[in-house]
Coordinates of C-alpha atoms in Angstrom, one line a residue:
Chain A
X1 CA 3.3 -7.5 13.5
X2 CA -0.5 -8.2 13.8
X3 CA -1.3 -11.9 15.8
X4 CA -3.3 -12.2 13.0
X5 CA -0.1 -12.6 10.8
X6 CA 1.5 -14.8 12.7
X7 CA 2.1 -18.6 11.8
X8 CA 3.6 -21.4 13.7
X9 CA 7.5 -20.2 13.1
X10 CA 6.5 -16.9 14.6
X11 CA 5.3 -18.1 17.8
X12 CA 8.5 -20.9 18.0
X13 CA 10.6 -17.3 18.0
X14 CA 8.3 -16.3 21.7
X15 CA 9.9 -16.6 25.2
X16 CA 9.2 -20.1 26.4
X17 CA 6.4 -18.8 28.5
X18 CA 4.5 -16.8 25.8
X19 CA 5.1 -20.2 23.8
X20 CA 3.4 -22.1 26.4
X21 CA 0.5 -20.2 26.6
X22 CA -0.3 -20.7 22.7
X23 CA 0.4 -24.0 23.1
X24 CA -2.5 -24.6 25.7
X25 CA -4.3 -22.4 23.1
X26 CA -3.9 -25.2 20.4
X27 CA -4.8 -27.8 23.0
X28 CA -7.8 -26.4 23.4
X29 CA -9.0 -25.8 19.3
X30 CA -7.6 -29.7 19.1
X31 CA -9.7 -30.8 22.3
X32 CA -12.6 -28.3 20.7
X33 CA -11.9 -30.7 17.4
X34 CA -12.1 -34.2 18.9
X35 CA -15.2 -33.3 20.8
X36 CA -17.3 -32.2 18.1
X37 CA -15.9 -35.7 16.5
X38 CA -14.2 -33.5 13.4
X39 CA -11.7 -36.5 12.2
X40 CA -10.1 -39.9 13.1
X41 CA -6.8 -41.1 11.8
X42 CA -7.0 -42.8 8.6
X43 CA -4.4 -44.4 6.1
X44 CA -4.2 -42.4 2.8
X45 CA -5.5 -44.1 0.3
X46 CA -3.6 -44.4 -2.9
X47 CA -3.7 -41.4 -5.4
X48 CA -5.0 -39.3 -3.3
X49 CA -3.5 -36.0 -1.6
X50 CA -3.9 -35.1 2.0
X51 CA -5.3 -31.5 2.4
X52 CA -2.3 -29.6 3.9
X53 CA -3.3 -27.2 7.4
X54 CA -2.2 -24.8 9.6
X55 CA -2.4 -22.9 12.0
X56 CA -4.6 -18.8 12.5
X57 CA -4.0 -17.1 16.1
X58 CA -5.7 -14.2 17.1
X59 CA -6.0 -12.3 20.3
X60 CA -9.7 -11.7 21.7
X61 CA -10.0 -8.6 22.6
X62 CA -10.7 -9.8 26.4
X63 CA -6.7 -10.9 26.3
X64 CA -8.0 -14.6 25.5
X65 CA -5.2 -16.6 23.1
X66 CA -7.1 -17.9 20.7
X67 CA -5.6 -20.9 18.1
X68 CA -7.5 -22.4 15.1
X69 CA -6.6 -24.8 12.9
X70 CA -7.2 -24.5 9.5
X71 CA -7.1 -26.4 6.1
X72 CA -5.2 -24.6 3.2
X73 CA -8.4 -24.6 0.6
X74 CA -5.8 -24.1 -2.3
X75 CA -4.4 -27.1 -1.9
X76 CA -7.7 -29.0 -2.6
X77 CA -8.5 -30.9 -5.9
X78 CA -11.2 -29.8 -7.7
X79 CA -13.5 -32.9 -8.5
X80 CA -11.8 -34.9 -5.9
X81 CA -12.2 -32.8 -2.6
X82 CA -14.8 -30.6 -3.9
X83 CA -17.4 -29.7 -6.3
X84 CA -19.9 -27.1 -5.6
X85 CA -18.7 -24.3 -3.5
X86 CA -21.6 -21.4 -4.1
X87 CA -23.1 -20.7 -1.2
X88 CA -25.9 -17.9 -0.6
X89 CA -25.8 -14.9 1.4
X90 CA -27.4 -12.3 3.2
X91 CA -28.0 -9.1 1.1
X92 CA -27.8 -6.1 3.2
X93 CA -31.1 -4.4 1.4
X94 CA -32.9 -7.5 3.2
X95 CA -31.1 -7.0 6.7
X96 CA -32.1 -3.1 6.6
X97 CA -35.7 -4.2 5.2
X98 CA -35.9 -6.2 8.4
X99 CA -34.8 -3.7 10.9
X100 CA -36.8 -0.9 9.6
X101 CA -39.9 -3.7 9.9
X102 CA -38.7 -4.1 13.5
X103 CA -38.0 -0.6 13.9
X104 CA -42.0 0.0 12.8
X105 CA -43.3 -2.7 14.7
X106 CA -41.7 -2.6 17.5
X107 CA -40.2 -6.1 17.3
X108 CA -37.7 -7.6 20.0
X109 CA -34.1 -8.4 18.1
X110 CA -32.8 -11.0 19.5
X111 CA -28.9 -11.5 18.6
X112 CA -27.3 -15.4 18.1
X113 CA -23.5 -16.4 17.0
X114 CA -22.9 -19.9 16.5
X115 CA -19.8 -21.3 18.0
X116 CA -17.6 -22.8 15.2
X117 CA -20.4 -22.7 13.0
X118 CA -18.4 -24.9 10.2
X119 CA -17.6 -27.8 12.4
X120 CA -20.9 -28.9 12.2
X121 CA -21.0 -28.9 8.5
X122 CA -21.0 -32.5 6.9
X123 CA -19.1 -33.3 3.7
X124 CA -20.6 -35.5 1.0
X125 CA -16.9 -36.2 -0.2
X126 CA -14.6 -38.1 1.6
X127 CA -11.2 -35.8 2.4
X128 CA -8.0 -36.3 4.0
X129 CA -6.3 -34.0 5.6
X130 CA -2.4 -33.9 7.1
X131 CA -2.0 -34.5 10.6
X132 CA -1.9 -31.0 12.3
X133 CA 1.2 -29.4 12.9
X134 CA 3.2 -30.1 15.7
X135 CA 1.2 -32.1 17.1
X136 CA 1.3 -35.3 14.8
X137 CA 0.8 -38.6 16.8
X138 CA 3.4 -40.5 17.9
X139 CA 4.5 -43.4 16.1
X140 CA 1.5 -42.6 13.2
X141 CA 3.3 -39.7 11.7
X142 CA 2.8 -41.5 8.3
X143 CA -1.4 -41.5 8.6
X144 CA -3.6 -38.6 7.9
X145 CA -6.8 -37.5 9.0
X146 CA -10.0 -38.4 7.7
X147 CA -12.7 -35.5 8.2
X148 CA -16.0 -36.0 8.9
X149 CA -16.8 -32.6 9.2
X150 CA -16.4 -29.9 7.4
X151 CA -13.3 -27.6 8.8
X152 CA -12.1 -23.9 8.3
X153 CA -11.0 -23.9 5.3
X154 CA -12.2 -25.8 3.2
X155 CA -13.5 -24.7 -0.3
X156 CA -17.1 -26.3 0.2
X157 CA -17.1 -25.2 4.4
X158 CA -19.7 -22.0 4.2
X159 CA -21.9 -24.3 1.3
X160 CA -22.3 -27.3 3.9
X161 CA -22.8 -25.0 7.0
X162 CA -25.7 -23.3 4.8
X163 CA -27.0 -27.0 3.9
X164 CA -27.1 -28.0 7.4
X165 CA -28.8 -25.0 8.7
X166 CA -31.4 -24.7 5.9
X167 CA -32.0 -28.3 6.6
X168 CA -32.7 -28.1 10.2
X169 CA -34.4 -25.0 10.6
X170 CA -36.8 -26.7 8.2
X171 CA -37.2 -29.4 11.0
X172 CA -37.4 -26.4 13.3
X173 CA -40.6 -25.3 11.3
X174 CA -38.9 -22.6 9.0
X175 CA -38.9 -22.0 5.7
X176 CA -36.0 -20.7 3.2
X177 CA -37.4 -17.2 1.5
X178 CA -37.0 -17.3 -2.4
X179 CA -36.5 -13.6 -2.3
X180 CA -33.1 -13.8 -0.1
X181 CA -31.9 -17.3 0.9
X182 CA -30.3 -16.2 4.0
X183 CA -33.7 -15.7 5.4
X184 CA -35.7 -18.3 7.5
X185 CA -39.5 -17.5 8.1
X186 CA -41.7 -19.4 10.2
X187 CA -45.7 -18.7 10.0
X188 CA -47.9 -19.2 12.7
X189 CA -51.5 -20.0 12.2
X190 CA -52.6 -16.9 14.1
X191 CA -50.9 -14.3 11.3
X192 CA -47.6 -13.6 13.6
X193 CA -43.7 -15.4 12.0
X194 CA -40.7 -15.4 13.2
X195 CA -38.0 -14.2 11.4
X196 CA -34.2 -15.7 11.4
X197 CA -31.7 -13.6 9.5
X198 CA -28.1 -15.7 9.1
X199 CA -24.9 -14.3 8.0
X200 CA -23.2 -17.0 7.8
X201 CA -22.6 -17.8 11.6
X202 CA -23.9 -14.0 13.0
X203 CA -28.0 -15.2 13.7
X204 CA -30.5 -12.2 14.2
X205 CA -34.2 -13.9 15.2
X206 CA -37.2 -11.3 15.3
X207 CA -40.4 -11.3 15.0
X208 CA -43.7 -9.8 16.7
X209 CA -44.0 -12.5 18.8
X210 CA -41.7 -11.9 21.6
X211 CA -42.6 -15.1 23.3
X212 CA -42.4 -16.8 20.0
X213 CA -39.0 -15.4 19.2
X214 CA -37.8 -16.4 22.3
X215 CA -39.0 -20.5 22.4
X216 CA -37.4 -20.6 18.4
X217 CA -34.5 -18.7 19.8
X218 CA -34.3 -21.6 22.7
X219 CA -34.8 -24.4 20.0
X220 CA -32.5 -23.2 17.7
X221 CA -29.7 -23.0 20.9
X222 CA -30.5 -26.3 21.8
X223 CA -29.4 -27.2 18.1
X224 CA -26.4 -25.5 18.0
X225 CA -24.3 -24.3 20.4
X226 CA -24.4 -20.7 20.4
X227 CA -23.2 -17.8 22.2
X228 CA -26.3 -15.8 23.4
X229 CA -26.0 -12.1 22.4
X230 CA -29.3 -11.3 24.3
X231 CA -31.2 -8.3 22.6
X232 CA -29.3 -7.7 19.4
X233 CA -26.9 -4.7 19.7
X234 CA -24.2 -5.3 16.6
X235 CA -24.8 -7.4 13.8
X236 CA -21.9 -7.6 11.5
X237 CA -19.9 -4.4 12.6
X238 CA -23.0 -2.5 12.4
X239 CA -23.8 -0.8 16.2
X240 CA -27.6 -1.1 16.2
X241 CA -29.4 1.0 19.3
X242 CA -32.8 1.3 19.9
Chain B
X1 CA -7.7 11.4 11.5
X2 CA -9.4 12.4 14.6
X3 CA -8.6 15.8 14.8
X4 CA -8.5 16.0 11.1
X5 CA -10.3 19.5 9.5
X6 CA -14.1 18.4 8.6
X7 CA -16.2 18.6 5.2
X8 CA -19.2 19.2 4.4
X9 CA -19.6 17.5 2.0
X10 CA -18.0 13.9 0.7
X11 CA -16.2 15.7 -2.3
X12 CA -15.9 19.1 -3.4
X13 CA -19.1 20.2 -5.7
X14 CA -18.6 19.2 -9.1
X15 CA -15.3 17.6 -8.8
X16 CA -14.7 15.2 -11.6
X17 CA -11.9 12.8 -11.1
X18 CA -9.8 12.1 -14.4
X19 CA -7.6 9.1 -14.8
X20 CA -3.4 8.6 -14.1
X21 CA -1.9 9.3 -17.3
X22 CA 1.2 8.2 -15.2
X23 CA 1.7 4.5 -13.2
X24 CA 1.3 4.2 -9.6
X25 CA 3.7 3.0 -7.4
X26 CA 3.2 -0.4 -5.7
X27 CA 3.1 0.8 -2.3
X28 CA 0.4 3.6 -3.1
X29 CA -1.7 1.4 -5.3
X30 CA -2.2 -1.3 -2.2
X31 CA -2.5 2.3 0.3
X32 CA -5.2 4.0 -2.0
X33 CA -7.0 0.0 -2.7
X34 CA -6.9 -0.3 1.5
X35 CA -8.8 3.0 1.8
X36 CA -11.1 2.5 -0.7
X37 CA -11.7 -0.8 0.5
X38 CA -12.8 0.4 4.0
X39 CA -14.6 3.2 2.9
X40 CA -16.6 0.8 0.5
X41 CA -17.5 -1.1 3.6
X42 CA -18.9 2.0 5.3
X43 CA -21.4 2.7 2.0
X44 CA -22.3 -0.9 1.7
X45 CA -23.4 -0.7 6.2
X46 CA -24.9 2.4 6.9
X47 CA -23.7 5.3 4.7
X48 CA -25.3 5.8 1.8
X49 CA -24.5 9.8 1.8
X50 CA -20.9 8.3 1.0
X51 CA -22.4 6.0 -2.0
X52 CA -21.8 8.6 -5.4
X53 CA -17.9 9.9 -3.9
X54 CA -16.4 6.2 -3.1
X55 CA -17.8 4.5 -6.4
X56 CA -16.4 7.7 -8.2
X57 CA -13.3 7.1 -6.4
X58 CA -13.3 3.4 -6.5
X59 CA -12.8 3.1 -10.3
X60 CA -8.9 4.1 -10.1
X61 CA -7.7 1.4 -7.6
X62 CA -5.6 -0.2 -10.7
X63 CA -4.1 3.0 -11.2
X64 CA -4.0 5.9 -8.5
X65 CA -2.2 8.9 -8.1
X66 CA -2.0 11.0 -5.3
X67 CA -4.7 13.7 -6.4
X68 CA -6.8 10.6 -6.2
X69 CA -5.7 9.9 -2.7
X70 CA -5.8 13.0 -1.1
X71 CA -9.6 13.2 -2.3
X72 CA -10.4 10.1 -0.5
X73 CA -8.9 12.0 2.5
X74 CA -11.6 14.5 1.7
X75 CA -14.4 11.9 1.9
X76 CA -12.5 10.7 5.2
X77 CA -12.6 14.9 6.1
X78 CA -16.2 14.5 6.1
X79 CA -16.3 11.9 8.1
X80 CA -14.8 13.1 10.7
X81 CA -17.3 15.9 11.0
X82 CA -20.4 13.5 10.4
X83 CA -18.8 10.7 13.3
X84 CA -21.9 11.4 15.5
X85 CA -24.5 10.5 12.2
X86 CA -25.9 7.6 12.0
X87 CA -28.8 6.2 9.5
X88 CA -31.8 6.3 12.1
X89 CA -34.8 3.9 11.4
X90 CA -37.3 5.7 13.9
X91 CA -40.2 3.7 12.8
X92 CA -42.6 6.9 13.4
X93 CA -43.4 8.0 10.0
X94 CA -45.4 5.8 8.0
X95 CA -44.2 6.5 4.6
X96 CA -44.3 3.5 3.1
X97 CA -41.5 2.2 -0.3
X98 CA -41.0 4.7 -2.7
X99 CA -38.0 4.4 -4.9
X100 CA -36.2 7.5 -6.5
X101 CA -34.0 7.4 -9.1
X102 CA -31.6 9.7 -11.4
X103 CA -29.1 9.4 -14.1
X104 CA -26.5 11.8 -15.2
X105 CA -25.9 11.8 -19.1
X106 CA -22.3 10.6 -20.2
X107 CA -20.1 11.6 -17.4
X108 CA -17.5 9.1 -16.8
X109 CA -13.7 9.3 -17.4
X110 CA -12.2 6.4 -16.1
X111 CA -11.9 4.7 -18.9
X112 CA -10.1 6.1 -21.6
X113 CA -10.9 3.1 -24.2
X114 CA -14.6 3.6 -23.4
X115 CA -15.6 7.4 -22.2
X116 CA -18.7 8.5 -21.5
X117 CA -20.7 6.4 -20.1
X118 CA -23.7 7.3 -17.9
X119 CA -24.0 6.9 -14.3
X120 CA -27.2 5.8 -12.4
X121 CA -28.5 6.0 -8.9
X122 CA -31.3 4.9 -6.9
X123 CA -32.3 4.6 -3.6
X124 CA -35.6 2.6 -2.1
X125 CA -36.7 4.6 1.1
X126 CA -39.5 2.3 3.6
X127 CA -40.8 4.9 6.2
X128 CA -38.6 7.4 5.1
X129 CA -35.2 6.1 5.8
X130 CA -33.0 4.5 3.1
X131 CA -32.9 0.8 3.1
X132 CA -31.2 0.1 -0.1
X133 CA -29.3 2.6 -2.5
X134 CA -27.0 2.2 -5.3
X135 CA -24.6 4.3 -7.6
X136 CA -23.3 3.3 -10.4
X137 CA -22.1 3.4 -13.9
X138 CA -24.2 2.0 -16.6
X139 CA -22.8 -1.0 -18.7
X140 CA -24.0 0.4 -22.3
X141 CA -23.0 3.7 -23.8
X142 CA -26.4 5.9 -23.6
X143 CA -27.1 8.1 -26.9
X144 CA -29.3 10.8 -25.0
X145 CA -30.0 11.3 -21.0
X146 CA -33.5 10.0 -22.1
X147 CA -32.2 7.0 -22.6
X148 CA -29.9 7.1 -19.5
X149 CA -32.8 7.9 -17.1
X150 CA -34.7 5.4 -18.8
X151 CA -32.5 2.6 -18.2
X152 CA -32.0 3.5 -14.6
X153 CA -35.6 3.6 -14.5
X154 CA -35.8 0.3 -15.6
X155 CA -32.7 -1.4 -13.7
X156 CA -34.9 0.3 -10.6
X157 CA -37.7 -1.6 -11.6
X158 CA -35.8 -5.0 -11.2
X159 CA -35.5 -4.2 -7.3
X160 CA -39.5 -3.1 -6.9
X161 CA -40.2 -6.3 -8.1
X162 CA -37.7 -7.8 -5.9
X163 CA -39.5 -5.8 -3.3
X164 CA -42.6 -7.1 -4.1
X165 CA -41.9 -10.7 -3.3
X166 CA -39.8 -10.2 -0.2
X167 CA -42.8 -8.3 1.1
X168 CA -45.4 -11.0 -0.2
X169 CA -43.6 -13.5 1.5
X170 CA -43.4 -11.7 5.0
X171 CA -47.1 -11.4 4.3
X172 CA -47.4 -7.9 4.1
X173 CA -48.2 -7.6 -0.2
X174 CA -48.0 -4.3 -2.0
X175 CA -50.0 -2.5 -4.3
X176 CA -47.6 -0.7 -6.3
X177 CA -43.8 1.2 -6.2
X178 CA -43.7 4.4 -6.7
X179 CA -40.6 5.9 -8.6
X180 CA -40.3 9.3 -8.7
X181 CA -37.6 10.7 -11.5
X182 CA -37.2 14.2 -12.8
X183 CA -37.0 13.2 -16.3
X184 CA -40.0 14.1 -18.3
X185 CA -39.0 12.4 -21.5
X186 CA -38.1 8.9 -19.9
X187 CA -41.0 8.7 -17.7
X188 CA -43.1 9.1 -20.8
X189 CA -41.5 7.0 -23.0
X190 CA -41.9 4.3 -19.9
X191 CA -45.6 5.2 -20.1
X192 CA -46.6 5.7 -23.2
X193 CA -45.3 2.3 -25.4
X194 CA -44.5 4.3 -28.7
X195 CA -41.4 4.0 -30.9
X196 CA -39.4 7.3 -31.3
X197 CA -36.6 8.0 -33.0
X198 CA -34.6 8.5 -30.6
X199 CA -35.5 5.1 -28.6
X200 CA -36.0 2.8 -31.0
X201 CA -32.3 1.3 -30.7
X202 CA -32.9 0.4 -26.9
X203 CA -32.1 -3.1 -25.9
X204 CA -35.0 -4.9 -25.6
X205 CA -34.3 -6.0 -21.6
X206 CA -34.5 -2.1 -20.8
X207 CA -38.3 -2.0 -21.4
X208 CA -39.1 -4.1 -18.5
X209 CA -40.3 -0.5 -17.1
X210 CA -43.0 -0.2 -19.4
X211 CA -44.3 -3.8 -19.1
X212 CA -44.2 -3.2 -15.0
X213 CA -46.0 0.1 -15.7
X214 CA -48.6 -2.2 -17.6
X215 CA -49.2 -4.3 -15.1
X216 CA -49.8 -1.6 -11.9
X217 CA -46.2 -3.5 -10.3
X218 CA -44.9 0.5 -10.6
X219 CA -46.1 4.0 -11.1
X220 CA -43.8 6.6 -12.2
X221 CA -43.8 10.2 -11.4
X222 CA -41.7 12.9 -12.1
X223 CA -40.4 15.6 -9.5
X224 CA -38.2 18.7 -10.0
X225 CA -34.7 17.9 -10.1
X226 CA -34.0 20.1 -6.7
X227 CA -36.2 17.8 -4.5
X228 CA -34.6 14.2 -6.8
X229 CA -32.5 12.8 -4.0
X230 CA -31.7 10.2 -6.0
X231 CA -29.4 13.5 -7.6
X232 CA -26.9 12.7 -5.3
X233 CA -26.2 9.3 -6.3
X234 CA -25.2 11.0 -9.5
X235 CA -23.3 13.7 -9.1
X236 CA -21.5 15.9 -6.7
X237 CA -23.7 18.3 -4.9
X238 CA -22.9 21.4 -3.0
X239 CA -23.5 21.5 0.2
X240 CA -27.0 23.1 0.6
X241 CA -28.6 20.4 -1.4
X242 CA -26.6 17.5 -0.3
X243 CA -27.4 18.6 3.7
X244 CA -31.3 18.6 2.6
X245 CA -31.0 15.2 1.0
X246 CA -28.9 13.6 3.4
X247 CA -31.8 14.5 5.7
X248 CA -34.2 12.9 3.5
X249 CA -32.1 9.5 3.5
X250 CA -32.6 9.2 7.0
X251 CA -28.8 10.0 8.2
X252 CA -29.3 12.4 11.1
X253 CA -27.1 13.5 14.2
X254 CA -27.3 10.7 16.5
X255 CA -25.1 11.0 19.4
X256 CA -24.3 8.0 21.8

């Protein structure tokens, strides 16, 4: 069976010491959690539901046991836990439009992935999610968790992601292009732009400019933290060489 | 399926897949949906020589049988011989967007309540390598392959003008799209705002064309239908004319 299949019971059935080693790996996803400030143990309030969880394990292809915890989405009320879920998305005639403009221009394509991208998403609505499993706090089994951030998941996770990156690379001087929302442009007074294409967490920044691309590139690290893919060679499965 | 025999071509030229008259079993329904499913990825990224052959194949998923199957192992066939192709944006030509688009008159069987339908393709080209293409069946029954073309013609419209503000806000504007289609009588209706006979009971929304026309957003032209490369969004070509037009989509031998 796939890793990818596997759930909690699954990993209970390992030898002790395979067991030990996912273990750590959920450590670190809950230690990941606490830093970015995710949730804080509440009491339920009354007539609401706690959001149930579990738990995703993969195996990076570097041999890296990899845990994640996330919310069962179904399990949400609409109206209660969520409202608006659309979010927009990168067409594919818009990412080959770009890299034939790069390929004409000879633009530098600079690649960006944002490190649990949805963490940093903020939630408008307050939701409550069940203490994750096996590792519920002693003597406060009975309280739940009250997220601050949005988590895998979730129904509205990819909208509030999107909301907080449009929002902030506004502040970073971009601007959302009515012809493909996933697009950020930033215009320079001297005719040059930057370009930022974002599928979801997979970031692409180009532009003619390379010393431009590279200080927005730095800014938008600063923001987020990222993993740097340096000149872009795969964006979303697609091998790109130049 | 490495060391699988190749194609030359997606699907065998002319091949017209009918519908199951039987039911498929559960386990090669969710086989033949898997395959599809991957193979839809592939058009959608960087193969748009595959575009025409998966749609065609992709309307039996609810009901497959193993003829159905085995042709997608065909399409995989051809893979296998084109692994080393790739869809090359060498930025040296400066061809700049032309759009070219086709229609084949009534040629769907998938749907036994609702035959014959027409089937449209397109494909935008921006320094002669495809950056967006699309097959498809139409939504409305056509009465005459006039009227098919001239739909597609239209729905092709929709994405110049989509063109046309991407490109406006990246501050590089436009004069016009060219379309180039190998129907004579649709490009003329498009042009020429007369009521015929035989158009008058087109939907109103399918005359966008002529109003883009109008206003200079598009030009039409025609072309013979050996050099429409748009044909092989719509049909299934042999494989001295689909070799020539994969070229033209920019798909060339690219080794790593």
């Amino acid at each position: 069976m796939n890793v990818r299949d596997w759930t909690s019971k699954d990993i209970g059935k390992l030898p002790a010491e395979d067991q030990r080693a996912w273990c750590k790996a959920q450590f670190e996803e809950l230690e990941a959690l606490k830093k970015r400030n995710v949730y804080e143990l509440a009491d339920l309030p009354p007539g609401r539901k706690a959001i149930k969880n579990c738990w995703v394990f993969d195996l990076k292809s570097n041999g890296c046991k990899k845990a994640r915890l996330v919310t069962k989405g179904f399990s949400q009320v609409e109206g209660l836990d969520f409202d608006e879920i659309f979010s927009p998305v990168l067409w594919f005639k818009s990412v080959h439009t770009i890299l034939m403009l790069a390929a004409l221009e000879k633009w530098k394509i600079e690649g960006l992935d944002v490190k649990s991208a949805f963490l940093y998403g903020t939630l408008d609505k307050e939701l409550y999610m069940e203490q994750p499993q096996g590792f519920k706090v002693l003597g406060k089994e009975h309280k739940v968790l009250r997220l601050k951030k949005a988590i895998y998941g979730l129904k509205q996770a990819t909208r509030t992601w999107w909301h907080e990156l449009d929002r902030s690379l506004k502040a970073l001087g971009f601007s959302r292009l009515y012809a493909n929302a996933g697009i950020f442009i930033a215009k320079h007074a001297d005719g040059t732009m930057v370009i930022i294409l974002t599928y979801v967490d997979d970031i692409i920044v180009t532009g003619p400019n390379a010393a431009q691309v590279a200080s927005k590139k730095k800014l938008f690290m600063d923001k987020w933290e990222c993993r740097d893919l340096g000149e872009c060679r795969e964006f979303l499965r697609m091998r790109i060489e130049y | 399926m490495v060391d699988a025999k190749t194609a030359q071509t997606p699907l065998p030229t002319g091949y017209k897949p009918e519908p199951f008259d039987g039911t498929a079993t559960a386990a090669l329904q969710s086989q033949y949906q898997s395959v599809i499913g991957s193979l839809l990825y592939l058009v959608l990224r960087t193969r748009p020589d595959l575009a025409f052959a998966v749609t065609q194949m992709a309307k039996f998923t609810h009901n497959p049988s193993e003829e159905h199957l085995l042709k997608t192992r065909h399409i995989m066939c051809y893979l296998t011989g084109t692994r080393k192709y790739a869809l090359v944006f060498d930025g040296r030509s400066d061809g700049g967007l032309y759009a070219y688009c086709d229609s084949i008159y009534g040629d769907d069987r998938s749907d036994p309540d609702c035959r014959y339908r027409s089937t449209q393709g397109y494909y935008f080209s921006l320094a002669n390598a495809s950056v967006k293409w699309h097959s498809k069946m139409q939504t409305l029954i056509s009465t005459s392959s006039t009227m098919a073309e001239y739909i597609a013609l239209s729905d092709c419209a929709h994405d110049c003008a989509w063109y046309k503000i991407l490109f406006g806000e990246l501050r590089k504007p436009m004069s016009h799209v060219p379309i180039y289609g190998d129907s004579h009588g649709a490009i003329f209706n498009a042009q020429n705002p007369i009521t015929q006979k035989g158009i008058k009971h087109i939907e109103i929304r399918y005359h966008y064309i002529r109003e883009q026309i109008k206003k200079g957003e598009v030009k039409v032209f025609a072309v013979p239908t050996m050099e429409n490369i748009a044909d092989m969004f719509t049909k299934n070509l042999g494989p001295m004319l689909f070799l020539k037009h994969r070229k033209q989509l920019g798909i060339e031998f690219y080794p790593l």
